[in-house]
Tab-separated table of C-alpha atoms (C1' of nucleotides) in Angstrom:
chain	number	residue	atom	x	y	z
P	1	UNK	CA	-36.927	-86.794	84.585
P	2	UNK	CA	-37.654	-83.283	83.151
P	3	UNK	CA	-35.017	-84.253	80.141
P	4	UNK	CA	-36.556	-85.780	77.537
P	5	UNK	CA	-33.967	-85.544	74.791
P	6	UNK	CA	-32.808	-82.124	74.123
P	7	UNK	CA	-34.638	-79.473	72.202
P	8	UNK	CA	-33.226	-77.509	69.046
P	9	UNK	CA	-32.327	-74.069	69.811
P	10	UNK	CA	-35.480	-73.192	67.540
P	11	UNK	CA	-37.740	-75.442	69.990
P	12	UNK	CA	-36.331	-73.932	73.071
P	13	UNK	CA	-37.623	-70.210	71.407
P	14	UNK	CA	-40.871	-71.592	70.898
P	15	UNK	CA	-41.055	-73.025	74.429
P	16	UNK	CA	-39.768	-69.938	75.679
P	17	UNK	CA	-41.822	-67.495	73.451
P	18	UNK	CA	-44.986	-69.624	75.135
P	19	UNK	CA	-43.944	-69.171	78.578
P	20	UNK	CA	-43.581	-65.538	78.013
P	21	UNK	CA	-47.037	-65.265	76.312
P	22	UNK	CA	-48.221	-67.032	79.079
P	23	UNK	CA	-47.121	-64.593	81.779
P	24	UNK	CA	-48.860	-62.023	79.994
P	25	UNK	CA	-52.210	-63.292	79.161
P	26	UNK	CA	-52.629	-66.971	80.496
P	27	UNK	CA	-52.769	-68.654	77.430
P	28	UNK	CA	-50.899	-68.075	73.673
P	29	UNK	CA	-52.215	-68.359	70.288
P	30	UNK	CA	-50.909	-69.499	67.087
P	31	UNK	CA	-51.042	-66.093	65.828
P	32	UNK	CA	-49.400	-64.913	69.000
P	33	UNK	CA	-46.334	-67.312	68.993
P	34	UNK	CA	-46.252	-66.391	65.041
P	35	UNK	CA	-45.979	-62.830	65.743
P	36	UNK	CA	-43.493	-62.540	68.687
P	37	UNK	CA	-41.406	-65.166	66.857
P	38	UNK	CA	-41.571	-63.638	63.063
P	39	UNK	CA	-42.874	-66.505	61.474
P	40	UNK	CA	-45.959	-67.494	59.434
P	41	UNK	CA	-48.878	-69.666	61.419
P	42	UNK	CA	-48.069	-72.753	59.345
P	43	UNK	CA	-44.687	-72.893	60.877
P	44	UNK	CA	-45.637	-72.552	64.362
P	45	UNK	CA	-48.412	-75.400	64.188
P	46	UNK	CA	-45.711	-77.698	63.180
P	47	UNK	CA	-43.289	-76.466	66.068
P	48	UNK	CA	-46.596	-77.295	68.197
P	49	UNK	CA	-47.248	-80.527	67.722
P	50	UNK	CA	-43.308	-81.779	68.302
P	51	UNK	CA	-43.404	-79.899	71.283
P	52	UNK	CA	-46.865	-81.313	72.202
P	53	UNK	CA	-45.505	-84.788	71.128
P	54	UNK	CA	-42.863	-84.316	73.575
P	55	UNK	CA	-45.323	-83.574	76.430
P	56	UNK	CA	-44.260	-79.883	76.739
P	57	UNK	CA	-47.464	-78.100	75.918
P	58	UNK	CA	-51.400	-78.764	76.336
P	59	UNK	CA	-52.317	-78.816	72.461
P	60	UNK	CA	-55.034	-79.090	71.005
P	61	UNK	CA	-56.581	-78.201	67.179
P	62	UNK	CA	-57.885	-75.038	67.394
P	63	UNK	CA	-57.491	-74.798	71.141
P	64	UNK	CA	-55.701	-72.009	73.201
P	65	UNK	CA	-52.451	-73.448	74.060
P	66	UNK	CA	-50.232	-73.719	77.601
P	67	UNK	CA	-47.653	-75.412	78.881
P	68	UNK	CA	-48.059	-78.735	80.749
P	69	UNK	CA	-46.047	-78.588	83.854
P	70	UNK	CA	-42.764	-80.497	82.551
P	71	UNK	CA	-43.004	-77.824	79.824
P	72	UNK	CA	-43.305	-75.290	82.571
P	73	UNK	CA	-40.393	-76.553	84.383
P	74	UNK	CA	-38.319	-76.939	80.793
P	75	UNK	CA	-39.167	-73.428	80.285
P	76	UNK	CA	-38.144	-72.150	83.348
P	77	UNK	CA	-34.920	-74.543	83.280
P	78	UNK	CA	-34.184	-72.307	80.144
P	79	UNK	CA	-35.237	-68.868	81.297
P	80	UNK	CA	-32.920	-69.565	84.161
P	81	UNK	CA	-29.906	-70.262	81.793
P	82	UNK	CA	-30.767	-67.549	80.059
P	83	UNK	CA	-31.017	-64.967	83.041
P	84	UNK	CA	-27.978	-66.531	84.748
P	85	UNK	CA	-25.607	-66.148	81.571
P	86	UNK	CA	-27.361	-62.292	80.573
P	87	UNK	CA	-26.280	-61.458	84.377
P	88	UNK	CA	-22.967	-62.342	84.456
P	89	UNK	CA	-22.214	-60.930	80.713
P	90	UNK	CA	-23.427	-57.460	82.447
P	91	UNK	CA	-22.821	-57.729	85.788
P	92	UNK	CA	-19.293	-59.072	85.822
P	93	UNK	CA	-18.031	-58.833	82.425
P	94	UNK	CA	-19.469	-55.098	82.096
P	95	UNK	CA	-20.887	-56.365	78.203
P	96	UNK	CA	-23.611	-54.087	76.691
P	97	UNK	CA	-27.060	-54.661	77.897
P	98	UNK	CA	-28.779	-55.362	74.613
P	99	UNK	CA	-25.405	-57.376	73.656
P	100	UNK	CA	-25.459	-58.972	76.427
P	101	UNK	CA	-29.200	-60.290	76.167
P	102	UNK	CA	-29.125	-61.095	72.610
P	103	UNK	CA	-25.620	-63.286	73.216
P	104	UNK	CA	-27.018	-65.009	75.973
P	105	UNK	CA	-29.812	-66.309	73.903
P	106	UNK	CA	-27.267	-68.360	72.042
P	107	UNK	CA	-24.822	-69.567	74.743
P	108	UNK	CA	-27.839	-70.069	76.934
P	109	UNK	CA	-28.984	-73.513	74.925
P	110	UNK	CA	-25.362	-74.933	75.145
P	111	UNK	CA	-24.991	-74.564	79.034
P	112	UNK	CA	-24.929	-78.019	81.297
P	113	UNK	CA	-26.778	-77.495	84.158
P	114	UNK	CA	-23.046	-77.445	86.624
P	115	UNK	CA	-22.388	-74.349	84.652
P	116	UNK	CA	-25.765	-72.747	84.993
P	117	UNK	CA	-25.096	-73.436	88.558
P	118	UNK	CA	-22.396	-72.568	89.077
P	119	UNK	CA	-21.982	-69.104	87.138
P	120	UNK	CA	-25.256	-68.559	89.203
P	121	UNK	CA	-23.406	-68.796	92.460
P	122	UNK	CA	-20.802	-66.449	91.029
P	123	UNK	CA	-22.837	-63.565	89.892
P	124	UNK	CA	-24.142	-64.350	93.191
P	125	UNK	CA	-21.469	-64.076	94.906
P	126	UNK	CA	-19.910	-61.503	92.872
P	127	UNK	CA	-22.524	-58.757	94.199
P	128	UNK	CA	-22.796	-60.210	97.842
P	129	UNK	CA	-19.607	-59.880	99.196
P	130	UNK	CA	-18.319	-56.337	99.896
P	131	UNK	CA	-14.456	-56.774	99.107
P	132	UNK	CA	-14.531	-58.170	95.933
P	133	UNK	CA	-15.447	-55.322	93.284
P	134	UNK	CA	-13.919	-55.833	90.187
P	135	UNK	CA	-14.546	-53.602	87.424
P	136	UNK	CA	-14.258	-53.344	83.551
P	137	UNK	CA	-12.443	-50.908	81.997
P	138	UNK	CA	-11.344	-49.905	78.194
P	139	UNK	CA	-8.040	-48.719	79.146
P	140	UNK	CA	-6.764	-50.998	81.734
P	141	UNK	CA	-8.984	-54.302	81.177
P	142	UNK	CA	-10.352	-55.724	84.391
P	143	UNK	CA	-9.044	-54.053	87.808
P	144	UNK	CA	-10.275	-54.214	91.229
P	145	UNK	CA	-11.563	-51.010	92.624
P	146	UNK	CA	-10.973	-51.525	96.096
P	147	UNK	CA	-10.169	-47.963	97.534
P	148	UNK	CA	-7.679	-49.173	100.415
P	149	UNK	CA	-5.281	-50.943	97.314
P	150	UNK	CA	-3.098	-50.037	95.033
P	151	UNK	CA	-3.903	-51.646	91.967
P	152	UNK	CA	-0.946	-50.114	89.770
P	153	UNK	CA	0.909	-53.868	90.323
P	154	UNK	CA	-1.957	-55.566	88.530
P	155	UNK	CA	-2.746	-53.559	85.889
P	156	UNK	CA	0.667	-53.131	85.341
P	157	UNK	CA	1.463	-56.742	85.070
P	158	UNK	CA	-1.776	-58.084	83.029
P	159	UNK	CA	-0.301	-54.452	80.846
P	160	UNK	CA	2.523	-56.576	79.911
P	161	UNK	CA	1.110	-59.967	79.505
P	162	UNK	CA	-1.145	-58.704	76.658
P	163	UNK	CA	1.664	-57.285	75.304
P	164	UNK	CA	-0.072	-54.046	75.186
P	165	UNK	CA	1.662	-50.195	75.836
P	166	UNK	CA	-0.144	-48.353	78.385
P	167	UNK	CA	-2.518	-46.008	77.226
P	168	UNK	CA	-3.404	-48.506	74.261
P	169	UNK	CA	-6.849	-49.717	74.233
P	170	UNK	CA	-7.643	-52.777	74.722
P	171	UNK	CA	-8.528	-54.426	70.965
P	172	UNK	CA	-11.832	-55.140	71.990
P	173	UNK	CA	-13.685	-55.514	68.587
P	174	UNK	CA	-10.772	-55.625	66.591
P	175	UNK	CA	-9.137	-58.863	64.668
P	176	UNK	CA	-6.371	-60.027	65.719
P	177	UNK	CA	-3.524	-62.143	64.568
P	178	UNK	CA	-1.501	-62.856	67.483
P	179	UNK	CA	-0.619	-66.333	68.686
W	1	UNK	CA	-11.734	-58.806	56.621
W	2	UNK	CA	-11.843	-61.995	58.609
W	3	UNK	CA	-15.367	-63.128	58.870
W	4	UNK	CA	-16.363	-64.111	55.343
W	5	UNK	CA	-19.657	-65.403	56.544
W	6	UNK	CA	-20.059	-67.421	59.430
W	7	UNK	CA	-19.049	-71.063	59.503
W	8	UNK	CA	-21.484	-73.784	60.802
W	9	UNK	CA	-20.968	-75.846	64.105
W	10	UNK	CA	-19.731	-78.551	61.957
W	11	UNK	CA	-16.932	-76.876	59.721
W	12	UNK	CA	-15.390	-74.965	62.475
W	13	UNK	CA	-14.810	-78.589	63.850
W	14	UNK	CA	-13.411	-79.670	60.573
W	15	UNK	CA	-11.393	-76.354	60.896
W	16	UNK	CA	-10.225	-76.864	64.173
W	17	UNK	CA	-9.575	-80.657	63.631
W	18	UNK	CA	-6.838	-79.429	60.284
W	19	UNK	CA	-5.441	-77.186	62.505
W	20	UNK	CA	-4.636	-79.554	65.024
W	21	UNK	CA	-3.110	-82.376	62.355
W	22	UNK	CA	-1.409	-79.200	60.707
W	23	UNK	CA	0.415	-78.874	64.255
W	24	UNK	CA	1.192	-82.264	64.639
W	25	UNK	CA	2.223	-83.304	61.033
W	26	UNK	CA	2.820	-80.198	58.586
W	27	UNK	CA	-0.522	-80.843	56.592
W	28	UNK	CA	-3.510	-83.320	57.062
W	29	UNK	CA	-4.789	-86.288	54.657
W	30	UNK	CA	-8.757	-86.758	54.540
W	31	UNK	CA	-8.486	-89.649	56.356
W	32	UNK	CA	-6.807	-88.390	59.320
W	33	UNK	CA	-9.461	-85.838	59.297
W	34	UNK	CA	-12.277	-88.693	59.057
W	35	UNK	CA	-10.350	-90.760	61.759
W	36	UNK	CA	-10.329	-87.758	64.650
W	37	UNK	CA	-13.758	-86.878	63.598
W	38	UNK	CA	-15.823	-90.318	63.772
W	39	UNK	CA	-17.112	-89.936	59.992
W	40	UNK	CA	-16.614	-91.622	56.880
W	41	UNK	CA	-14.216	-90.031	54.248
W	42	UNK	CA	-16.791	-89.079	51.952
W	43	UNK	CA	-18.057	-86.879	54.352
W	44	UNK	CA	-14.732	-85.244	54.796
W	45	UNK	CA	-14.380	-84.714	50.769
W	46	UNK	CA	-17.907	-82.629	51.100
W	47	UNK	CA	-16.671	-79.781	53.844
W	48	UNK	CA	-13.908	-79.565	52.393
W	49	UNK	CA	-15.019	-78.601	49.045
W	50	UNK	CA	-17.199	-75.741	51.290
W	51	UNK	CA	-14.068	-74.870	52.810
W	52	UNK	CA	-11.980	-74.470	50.125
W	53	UNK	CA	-14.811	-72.525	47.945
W	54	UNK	CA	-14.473	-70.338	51.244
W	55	UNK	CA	-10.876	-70.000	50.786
W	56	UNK	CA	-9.923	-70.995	54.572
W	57	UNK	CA	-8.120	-74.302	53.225
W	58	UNK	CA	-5.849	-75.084	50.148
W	59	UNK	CA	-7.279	-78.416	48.717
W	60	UNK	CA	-6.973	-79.463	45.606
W	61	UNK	CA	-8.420	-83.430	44.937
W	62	UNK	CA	-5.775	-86.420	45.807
W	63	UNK	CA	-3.532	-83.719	47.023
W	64	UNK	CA	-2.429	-82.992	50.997
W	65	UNK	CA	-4.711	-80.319	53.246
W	66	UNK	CA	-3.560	-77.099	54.861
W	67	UNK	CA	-4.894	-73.795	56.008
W	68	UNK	CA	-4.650	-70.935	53.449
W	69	UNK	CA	-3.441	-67.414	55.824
W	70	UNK	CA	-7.293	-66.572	56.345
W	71	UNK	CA	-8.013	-70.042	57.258
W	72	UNK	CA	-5.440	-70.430	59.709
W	73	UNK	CA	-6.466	-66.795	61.349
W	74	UNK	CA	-9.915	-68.107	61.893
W	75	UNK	CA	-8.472	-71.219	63.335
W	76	UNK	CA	-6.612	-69.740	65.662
W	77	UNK	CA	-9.645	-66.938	66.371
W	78	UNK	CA	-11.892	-70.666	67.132
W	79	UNK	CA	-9.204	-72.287	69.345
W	80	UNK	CA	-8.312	-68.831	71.276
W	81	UNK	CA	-12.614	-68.695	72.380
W	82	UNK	CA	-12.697	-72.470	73.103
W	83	UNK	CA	-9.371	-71.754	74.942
W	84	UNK	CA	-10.469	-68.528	76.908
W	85	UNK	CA	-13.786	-70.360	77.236
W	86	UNK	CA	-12.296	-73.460	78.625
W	87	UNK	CA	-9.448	-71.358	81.184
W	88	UNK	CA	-12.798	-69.347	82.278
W	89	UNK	CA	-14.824	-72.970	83.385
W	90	UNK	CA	-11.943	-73.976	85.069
W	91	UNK	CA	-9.865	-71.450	87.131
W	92	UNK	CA	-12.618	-69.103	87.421
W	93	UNK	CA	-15.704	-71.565	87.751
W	94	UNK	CA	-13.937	-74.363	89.048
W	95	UNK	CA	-15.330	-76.729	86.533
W	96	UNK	CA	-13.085	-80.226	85.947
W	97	UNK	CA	-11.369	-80.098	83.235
W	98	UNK	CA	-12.605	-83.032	80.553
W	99	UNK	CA	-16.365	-81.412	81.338
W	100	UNK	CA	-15.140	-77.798	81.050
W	101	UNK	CA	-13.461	-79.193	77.752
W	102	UNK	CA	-16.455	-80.843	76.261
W	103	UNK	CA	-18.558	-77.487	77.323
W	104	UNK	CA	-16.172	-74.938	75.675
W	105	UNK	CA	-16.274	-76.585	72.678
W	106	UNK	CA	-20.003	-76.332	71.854
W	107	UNK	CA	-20.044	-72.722	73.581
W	108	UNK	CA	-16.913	-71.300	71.743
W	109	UNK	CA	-19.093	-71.496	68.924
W	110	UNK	CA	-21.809	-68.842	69.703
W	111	UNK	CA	-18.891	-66.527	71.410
W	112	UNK	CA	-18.743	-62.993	70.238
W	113	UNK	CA	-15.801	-61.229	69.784
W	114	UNK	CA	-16.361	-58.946	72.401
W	115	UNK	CA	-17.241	-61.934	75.456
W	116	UNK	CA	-14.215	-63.413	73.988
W	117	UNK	CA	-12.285	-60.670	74.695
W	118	UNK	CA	-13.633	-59.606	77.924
W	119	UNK	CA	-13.477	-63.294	79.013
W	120	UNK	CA	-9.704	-63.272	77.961
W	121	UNK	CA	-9.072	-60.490	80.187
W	122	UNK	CA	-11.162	-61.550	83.155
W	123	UNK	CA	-9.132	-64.940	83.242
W	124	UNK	CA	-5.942	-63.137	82.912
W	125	UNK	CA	-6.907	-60.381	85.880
W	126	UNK	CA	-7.920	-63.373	87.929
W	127	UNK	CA	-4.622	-65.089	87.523
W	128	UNK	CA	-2.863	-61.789	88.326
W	129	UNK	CA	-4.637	-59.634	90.922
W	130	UNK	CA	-3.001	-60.967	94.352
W	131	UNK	CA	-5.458	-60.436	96.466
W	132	UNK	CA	-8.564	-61.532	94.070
W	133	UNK	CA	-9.058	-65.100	95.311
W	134	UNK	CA	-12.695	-66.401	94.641
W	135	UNK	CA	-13.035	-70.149	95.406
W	136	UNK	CA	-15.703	-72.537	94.903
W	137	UNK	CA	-16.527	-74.800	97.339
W	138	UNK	CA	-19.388	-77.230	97.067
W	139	UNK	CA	-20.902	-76.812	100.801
W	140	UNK	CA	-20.957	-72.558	100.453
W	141	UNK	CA	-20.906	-71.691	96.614
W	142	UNK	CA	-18.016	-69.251	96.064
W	143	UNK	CA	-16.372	-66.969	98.055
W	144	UNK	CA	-13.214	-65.074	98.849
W	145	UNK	CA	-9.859	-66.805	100.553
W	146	UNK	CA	-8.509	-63.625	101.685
W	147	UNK	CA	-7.150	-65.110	105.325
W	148	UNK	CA	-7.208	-61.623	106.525
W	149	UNK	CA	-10.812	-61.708	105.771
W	150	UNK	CA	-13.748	-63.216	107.751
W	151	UNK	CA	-16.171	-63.902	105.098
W	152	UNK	CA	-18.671	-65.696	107.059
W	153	UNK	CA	-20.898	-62.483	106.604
W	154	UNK	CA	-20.843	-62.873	102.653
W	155	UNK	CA	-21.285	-66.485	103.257
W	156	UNK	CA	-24.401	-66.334	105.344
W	157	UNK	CA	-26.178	-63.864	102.744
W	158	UNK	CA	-25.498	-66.083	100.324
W	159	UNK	CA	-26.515	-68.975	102.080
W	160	UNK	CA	-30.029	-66.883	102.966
W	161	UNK	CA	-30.416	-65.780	99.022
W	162	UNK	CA	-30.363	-69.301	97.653
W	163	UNK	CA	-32.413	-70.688	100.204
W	164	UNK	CA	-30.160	-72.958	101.415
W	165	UNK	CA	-30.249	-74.283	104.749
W	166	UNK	CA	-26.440	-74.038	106.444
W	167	UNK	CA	-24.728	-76.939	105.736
W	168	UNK	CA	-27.007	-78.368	102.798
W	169	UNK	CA	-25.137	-79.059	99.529
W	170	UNK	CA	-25.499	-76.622	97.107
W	171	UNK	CA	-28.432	-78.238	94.245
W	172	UNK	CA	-25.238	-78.883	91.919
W	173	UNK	CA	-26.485	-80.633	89.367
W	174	UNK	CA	-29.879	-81.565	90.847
W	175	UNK	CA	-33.072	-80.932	88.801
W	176	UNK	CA	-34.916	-77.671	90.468
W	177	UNK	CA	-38.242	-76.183	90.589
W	178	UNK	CA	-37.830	-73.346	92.249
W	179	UNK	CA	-38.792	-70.040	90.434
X	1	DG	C1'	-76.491	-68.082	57.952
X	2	DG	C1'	-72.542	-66.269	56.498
X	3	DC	C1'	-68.351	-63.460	56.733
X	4	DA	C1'	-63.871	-62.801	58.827
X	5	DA	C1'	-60.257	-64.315	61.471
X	6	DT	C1'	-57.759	-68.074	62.890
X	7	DT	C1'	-55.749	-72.473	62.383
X	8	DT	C1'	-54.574	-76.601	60.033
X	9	DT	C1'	-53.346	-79.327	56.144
X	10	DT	C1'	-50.915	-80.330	52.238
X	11	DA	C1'	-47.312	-80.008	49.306
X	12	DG	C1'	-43.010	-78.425	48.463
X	13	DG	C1'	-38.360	-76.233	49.063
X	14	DC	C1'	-34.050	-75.410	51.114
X	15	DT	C1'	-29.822	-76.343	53.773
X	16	DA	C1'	-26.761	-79.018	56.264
X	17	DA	C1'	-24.781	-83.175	57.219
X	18	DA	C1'	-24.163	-87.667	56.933
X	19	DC	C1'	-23.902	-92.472	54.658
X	20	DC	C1'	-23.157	-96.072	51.022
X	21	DA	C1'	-21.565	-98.082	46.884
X	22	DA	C1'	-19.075	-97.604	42.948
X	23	DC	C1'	-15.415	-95.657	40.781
X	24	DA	C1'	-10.789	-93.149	40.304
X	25	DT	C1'	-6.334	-92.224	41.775
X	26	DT	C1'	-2.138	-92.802	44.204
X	27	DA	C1'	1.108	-95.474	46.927
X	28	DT	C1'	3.412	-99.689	48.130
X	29	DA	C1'	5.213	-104.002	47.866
X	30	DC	C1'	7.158	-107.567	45.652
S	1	DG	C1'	6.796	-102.113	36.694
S	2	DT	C1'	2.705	-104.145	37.578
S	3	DA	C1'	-0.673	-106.012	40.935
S	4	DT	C1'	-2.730	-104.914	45.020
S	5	DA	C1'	-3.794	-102.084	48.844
S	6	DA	C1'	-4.871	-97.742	50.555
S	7	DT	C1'	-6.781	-93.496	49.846
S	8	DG	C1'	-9.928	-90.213	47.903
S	9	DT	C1'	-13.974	-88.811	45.013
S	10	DT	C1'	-18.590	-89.017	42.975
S	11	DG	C1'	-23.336	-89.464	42.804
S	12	DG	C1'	-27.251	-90.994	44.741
S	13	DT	C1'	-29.960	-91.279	49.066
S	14	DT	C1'	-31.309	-90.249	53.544
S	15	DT	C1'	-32.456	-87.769	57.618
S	16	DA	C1'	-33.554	-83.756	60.094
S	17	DG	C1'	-34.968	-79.194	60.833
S	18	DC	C1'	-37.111	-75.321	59.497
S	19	DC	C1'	-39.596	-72.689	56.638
S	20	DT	C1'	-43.272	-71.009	52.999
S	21	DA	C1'	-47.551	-70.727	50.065
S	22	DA	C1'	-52.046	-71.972	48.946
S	23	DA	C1'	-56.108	-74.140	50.007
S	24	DA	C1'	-59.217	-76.203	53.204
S	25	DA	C1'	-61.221	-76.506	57.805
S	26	DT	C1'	-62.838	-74.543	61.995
S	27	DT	C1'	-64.377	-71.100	65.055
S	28	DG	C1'	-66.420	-66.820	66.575
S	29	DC	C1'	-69.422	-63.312	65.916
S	30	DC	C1'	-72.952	-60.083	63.916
DNA sequence: GGCAATTTTTAGGCTAAACCAACATTATAC
DNA sequence: GTATAATGTTGGTTTAGCCTAAAAATTGCC
């Protein structure tokens, strides 16, 4: 069973910020995690021994510290989530690159693992097949750009369900107060 | 200006929760509140104070609850994510409905307003493009149900990038390992 | 050995959310 | 119209999570 009980979103950065520190240089440090996380050392020790308590990472006092492999495979679990949700917020839903990474540091610790799965698969999908090219735009909201279609029908339609006049933009950004 | 300051997990539910009484019944008594949330009316007395000091609800002690014109605009702003949240799980994921419910609710939170909208519009273009059809299916992940399409080609790259033996069931909901 | 860097401990603070028990108010029933 | 029931509020406590600051402990290194 890699789930013990569910980590705090604050947990899950820790576990995470050690996994990355990892890749880089084998093992993290106090002052390491403290740095990459903006927090003082004090805080981070405390973080340490839940997550040690939990079996996540090889602690010790005063030792380097790694994960243990459930803590490996937690981390991953979450850097998966996290990769899966960042790739469809760019990939498919054409969001901001440094948006999209910053959101999907949030909505990342909410996901059950059938969504991570399956918005993997679609992402997947989404660049596999050849057809299937839909694209973001300000103007028209999502269209496919297949070159053998006419998409005029679409747009023209998902135009009027938003109750918007063509050549508005869409009010991406903007408050609204509709229904 | 909308966002006064950002609301916690647990007020937007008390938000969400007036609404929904509001709908039913005109205006909402702390009880009714207490009853659809699973806590004791005591606790319901305490975010509501934080609400009203926020000016999203007009509550005055002993008296009957509603949304003031700001708080019903926010209320509306939470149930259109968890809405376009939920419609994106299930048409466009294929998730069942009480689980996409559940999920939408804890990610609708952490949505900003620029996911919301793009989600909104994805869900809306997938309804309406006619030749768009993704499905998921639990033996080959998604693909397209174009008939005049064969999209065993997509399928079998697919198949190849998830390291999936043909015919294996996709790791739905199975703990992984892999990288 | 002793200084400097690192880490831990201790003590304390803050916020959010909940509960309980006691009290206050309002509603209802007779 | 007053007693009783239902509803709502208050204040005190608790739990949990996360953080800081200051002081003490440990380690590494010259």
């Amino acid at each position: 069973m890699t789930k013990t009980q569910e980590l705090t979103e604050s947990l899950e950065m820790y576990l995470k910020t050690i996994y990355l520190i990892e890749l880089r240089k084998r093992a993290a440090r106090v002052t390491d995690i403290a740095h990459d996380l903006g927090v003082i050392a004090s805080s981070v020790t405390g973080a340490l021994r839940t997550l040690s308590k939990r079996g996540l990472i090889n602690y010790a006092p005063y030792d380097i510290i790694t994960l243990t492999d459930e803590g490996m495979v937690v981390a991953k679990e979450i850097m998966q989530k996290y990769g899966a949700m960042r790739d469809f917020l760019i990939k498919v839903l054409g969001i901001d690159e440094s948006a999209a990474e910053e959101e999907a540091c949030h909505m990342e610790h909410r996901m059950s693992e059938v969504v991570f799965q399956r918005l993997l698969h679609f992402v997947k999908y989404y660049e596999t097949c050849p057809v299937e090219k839909v694209r973001w735009n300000e103007e028209l909201g999502y269209f496919c750009s297949r070159e053998d279609l006419d998409c005029e029908h679409c747009v023209q339609q998902v135009r009027v369900g938003t109750h918007k006049k063509p050549g508005t933009k869409p009010s991406v950004g903007t408050k609204r107060s509709d229904n």
